[in-house]
Backbone as JSON, one array per atom type, in Angstrom:
{
  "sequence": "XXXXXXXXXXXXXXXXXXXXXXXXXXXXXXXXXXXXXXXXXXXXXXXXXXXXXXXXXXXXXXXXXXXXXXXXXXXXXXXXXXXXXXXXXXXXXXXXX",
  "N": [[0.85, -1.17, 0.0], [0.59, 2.18, -0.89], [0.91, 5.51, 0.2], [0.23, 8.97, -0.27], [0.93, 12.28, 0.67], [0.84, 15.75, 1.72], [2.65, 17.8, 3.89], [3.98, 19.77, 6.66], [7.47, 20.17, 7.4], [8.91, 19.87, 10.52], [10.56, 20.8, 13.65], [11.29, 18.89, 16.51], [10.49, 20.01, 19.71], [11.35, 19.15, 22.19], [13.36, 17.68, 24.81], [15.6, 17.12, 23.26], [15.84, 19.26, 21.51], [16.0, 20.62, 18.25], [17.35, 18.54, 17.13], [15.79, 16.51, 16.08], [13.76, 16.02, 13.32], [10.56, 16.1, 11.87], [7.71, 14.94, 9.94], [4.29, 15.27, 10.09], [1.93, 12.79, 9.7], [-1.1, 13.06, 7.97], [-4.5, 12.73, 9.28], [-6.26, 11.0, 7.71], [-4.49, 9.33, 6.23], [-3.1, 8.3, 8.39], [-5.01, 6.67, 9.57], [-5.15, 4.69, 7.62], [-2.59, 3.59, 7.88], [-2.71, 2.61, 10.5], [-4.68, 0.64, 10.19], [-3.35, -1.06, 8.41], [-1.25, -1.96, 10.04], [-2.53, -3.35, 12.01], [-2.74, -6.11, 14.15], [-0.12, -6.89, 13.8], [1.85, -5.77, 15.67], [4.7, -3.65, 16.33], [7.72, -2.61, 18.01], [7.07, 0.1, 20.17], [4.81, 0.65, 18.71], [5.48, 1.23, 16.14], [5.67, 1.41, 12.5], [7.04, -0.1, 9.72], [8.32, 1.58, 6.86], [8.88, 2.64, 3.45], [10.06, 5.63, 2.49], [9.6, 8.57, 0.45], [10.72, 11.66, -0.63], [10.59, 13.99, -3.02], [13.29, 13.23, -5.08], [14.54, 11.66, -3.26], [14.85, 8.71, -1.49], [14.22, 6.55, 1.25], [14.47, 4.03, 3.88], [12.6, 3.63, 6.82], [10.77, 4.05, 9.87], [7.41, 4.84, 10.8], [6.02, 6.53, 13.61], [3.65, 6.19, 16.23], [1.43, 8.73, 17.51], [0.11, 9.9, 20.63], [-2.34, 11.01, 20.16], [-3.33, 9.59, 18.07], [-2.41, 9.84, 15.46], [0.46, 9.64, 13.19], [4.05, 10.0, 13.11], [6.64, 10.87, 10.87], [10.01, 10.46, 10.88], [12.63, 12.57, 9.68], [15.72, 12.31, 8.62], [18.98, 13.93, 8.86], [20.63, 13.46, 6.59], [18.76, 12.95, 4.56], [17.35, 15.4, 4.56], [19.38, 17.11, 3.71], [20.05, 16.08, 1.11], [17.6, 16.51, -0.18], [17.36, 19.2, 0.05], [15.96, 20.48, 2.25], [14.31, 22.39, 4.81], [13.28, 23.28, 8.16], [9.84, 24.03, 8.4], [9.32, 23.89, 5.71], [7.02, 22.93, 3.19], [6.28, 19.7, 2.33], [5.9, 17.03, -0.01], [5.12, 13.77, 0.54], [5.73, 10.37, -0.13], [4.7, 7.32, 0.99], [5.46, 3.97, 1.32], [3.99, 1.25, 2.71], [5.49, -1.27, 4.53]],
  "CA": [[0.0, 0.0, 0.0], [1.35, 3.43, -0.96], [0.16, 6.7, 0.6], [0.87, 10.24, -0.63], [0.35, 13.42, 1.37], [1.67, 16.95, 1.85], [2.64, 18.28, 5.26], [5.13, 20.62, 6.98], [8.61, 19.63, 8.12], [9.05, 20.64, 11.76], [11.58, 20.36, 14.59], [10.82, 18.5, 17.83], [10.89, 21.01, 20.7], [11.52, 18.5, 23.49], [14.68, 17.71, 25.43], [16.62, 17.07, 22.21], [15.4, 20.28, 20.55], [16.89, 20.91, 17.14], [18.0, 17.33, 16.63], [14.83, 15.6, 15.44], [12.85, 16.65, 12.38], [9.45, 15.2, 11.56], [6.54, 15.31, 9.16], [3.11, 14.65, 10.68], [1.06, 12.12, 8.73], [-2.49, 13.49, 8.18], [-5.42, 11.75, 9.9], [-6.76, 9.99, 6.78], [-3.43, 8.38, 5.96], [-2.79, 7.63, 9.66], [-6.01, 5.61, 9.72], [-4.73, 3.61, 6.72], [-1.4, 2.97, 8.48], [-3.18, 1.85, 11.67], [-5.37, -0.55, 9.67], [-2.32, -1.93, 7.83], [-0.42, -2.5, 11.11], [-3.35, -4.1, 12.97], [-2.43, -7.53, 14.26], [1.32, -7.15, 13.73], [2.49, -4.62, 16.33], [6.15, -3.59, 16.47], [8.14, -1.8, 19.14], [6.51, 1.45, 20.29], [3.71, 0.81, 17.76], [6.01, 1.73, 14.87], [5.34, 0.69, 11.28], [8.11, 0.05, 8.73], [7.91, 2.21, 5.61], [9.87, 3.23, 2.56], [9.58, 7.0, 2.27], [10.21, 9.32, -0.65], [10.46, 13.1, -0.77], [11.29, 14.33, -4.26], [14.07, 12.12, -5.61], [15.24, 11.01, -2.15], [14.09, 7.58, -0.96], [14.9, 5.88, 2.36], [13.66, 3.16, 4.72], [12.51, 4.08, 8.2], [9.49, 3.68, 10.47], [6.57, 5.92, 11.32], [5.76, 6.29, 15.02], [2.32, 6.7, 16.61], [1.22, 9.8, 18.48], [-0.97, 9.6, 21.58], [-3.6, 11.5, 19.58], [-3.8, 8.65, 17.07], [-1.71, 10.0, 14.18], [1.82, 9.1, 13.09], [5.14, 10.91, 12.76], [7.71, 10.36, 10.01], [11.27, 11.15, 11.13], [13.37, 12.91, 8.46], [17.09, 12.46, 9.1], [19.79, 15.0, 8.27], [21.08, 13.07, 5.25], [17.61, 13.14, 3.66], [17.1, 16.84, 4.46], [20.46, 17.7, 2.91], [19.89, 15.65, -0.28], [16.36, 17.09, -0.73], [17.42, 20.65, 0.31], [14.8, 20.79, 3.09], [14.5, 23.1, 6.08], [12.08, 23.33, 8.99], [8.82, 24.93, 7.87], [9.05, 23.58, 4.31], [5.91, 22.03, 2.89], [6.83, 18.6, 1.54], [5.02, 15.96, -0.44], [5.73, 12.51, 0.95], [5.14, 9.11, -0.59], [5.04, 6.26, 1.94], [5.07, 2.6, 1.01], [3.92, 0.49, 3.94], [6.2, -2.53, 4.33]],
  "C": [[0.9, 1.24, 0.0], [0.43, 4.6, -0.65], [0.94, 7.94, 0.17], [0.15, 11.36, 0.09], [1.34, 14.57, 1.39], [1.51, 17.48, 3.27], [3.89, 19.13, 5.49], [6.21, 19.83, 7.7], [8.82, 20.49, 9.35], [10.08, 20.0, 12.69], [10.93, 20.03, 15.93], [11.36, 19.5, 18.85], [11.03, 20.43, 22.1], [12.93, 18.65, 24.02], [15.81, 17.74, 24.4], [16.28, 18.08, 21.11], [16.46, 20.53, 19.48], [17.54, 19.7, 16.53], [17.07, 16.44, 15.82], [13.85, 16.39, 14.58], [11.8, 15.63, 11.99], [8.49, 15.82, 10.56], [5.38, 14.57, 9.82], [2.25, 14.06, 9.57], [-0.37, 12.57, 9.0], [-3.39, 12.35, 8.67], [-5.88, 10.65, 8.94], [-5.72, 8.91, 6.5], [-3.01, 7.63, 7.23], [-3.75, 6.48, 9.9], [-5.65, 4.42, 8.84], [-3.53, 2.86, 7.29], [-1.84, 2.08, 9.65], [-3.87, 0.56, 11.23], [-4.37, -1.56, 9.12], [-1.53, -2.65, 8.94], [-1.2, -3.37, 12.09], [-2.96, -5.57, 12.97], [-0.96, -7.86, 14.16], [2.09, -6.0, 14.37], [4.01, -4.77, 16.42], [6.46, -2.71, 17.68], [7.62, -0.38, 19.08], [5.35, 1.7, 19.32], [4.16, 1.3, 16.4], [5.61, 0.83, 13.7], [6.46, 0.96, 10.27], [7.56, 0.63, 7.44], [9.14, 2.46, 4.74], [9.3, 4.59, 2.19], [10.29, 7.63, 1.09], [9.75, 10.77, -0.56], [11.27, 13.54, -1.98], [11.99, 13.11, -4.81], [14.77, 11.31, -4.52], [14.33, 9.94, -1.53], [14.9, 6.94, 0.16], [13.92, 4.99, 3.12], [13.74, 3.63, 6.17], [11.24, 3.48, 8.79], [8.73, 4.94, 10.79], [6.18, 5.52, 12.73], [4.44, 6.92, 15.43], [2.39, 7.83, 17.63], [0.12, 9.35, 19.44], [-2.32, 10.0, 21.02], [-4.12, 10.6, 18.46], [-3.13, 8.77, 15.72], [-0.35, 9.34, 14.2], [2.79, 10.21, 12.72], [6.15, 10.17, 11.9], [8.98, 11.14, 10.34], [12.0, 11.39, 9.8], [14.8, 13.24, 8.88], [17.86, 13.49, 8.28], [20.23, 14.68, 6.84], [19.98, 13.3, 4.21], [17.35, 14.64, 3.45], [18.14, 17.52, 3.57], [20.27, 17.37, 1.43], [18.68, 16.31, -0.95], [16.3, 18.6, -0.52], [16.2, 21.12, 1.1], [15.21, 21.54, 4.34], [13.18, 23.08, 6.85], [11.12, 24.38, 8.44], [8.5, 24.69, 6.41], [7.84, 22.67, 4.2], [6.45, 20.95, 1.96], [5.74, 17.61, 1.17], [5.77, 14.66, -0.21], [4.97, 11.35, 0.33], [5.63, 8.04, 0.38], [4.55, 4.92, 1.39], [5.12, 1.83, 2.31], [4.52, -0.89, 3.7], [5.69, -3.61, 5.26]]
}
């Protein structure tokens, strides 16, 4: 299953502020991820994905929020290759693995 959405890249403002960048998966796509993952839970409720932003593709996991959505971490290597900065609107393609 492949999902496509557009969302903002933002920086986590917790204890490790400035180190973790994320894209929030919208509610509709989060519901699809939750349905896909039902019955095969992984650590912390994460779901393995292959993500793509522009021409940059990588494997990672999305992580659930207490509110029911998911977060996609975007590591420095990806941000550099895709020329991304916090506040950028990005279109993400997620393949659920």
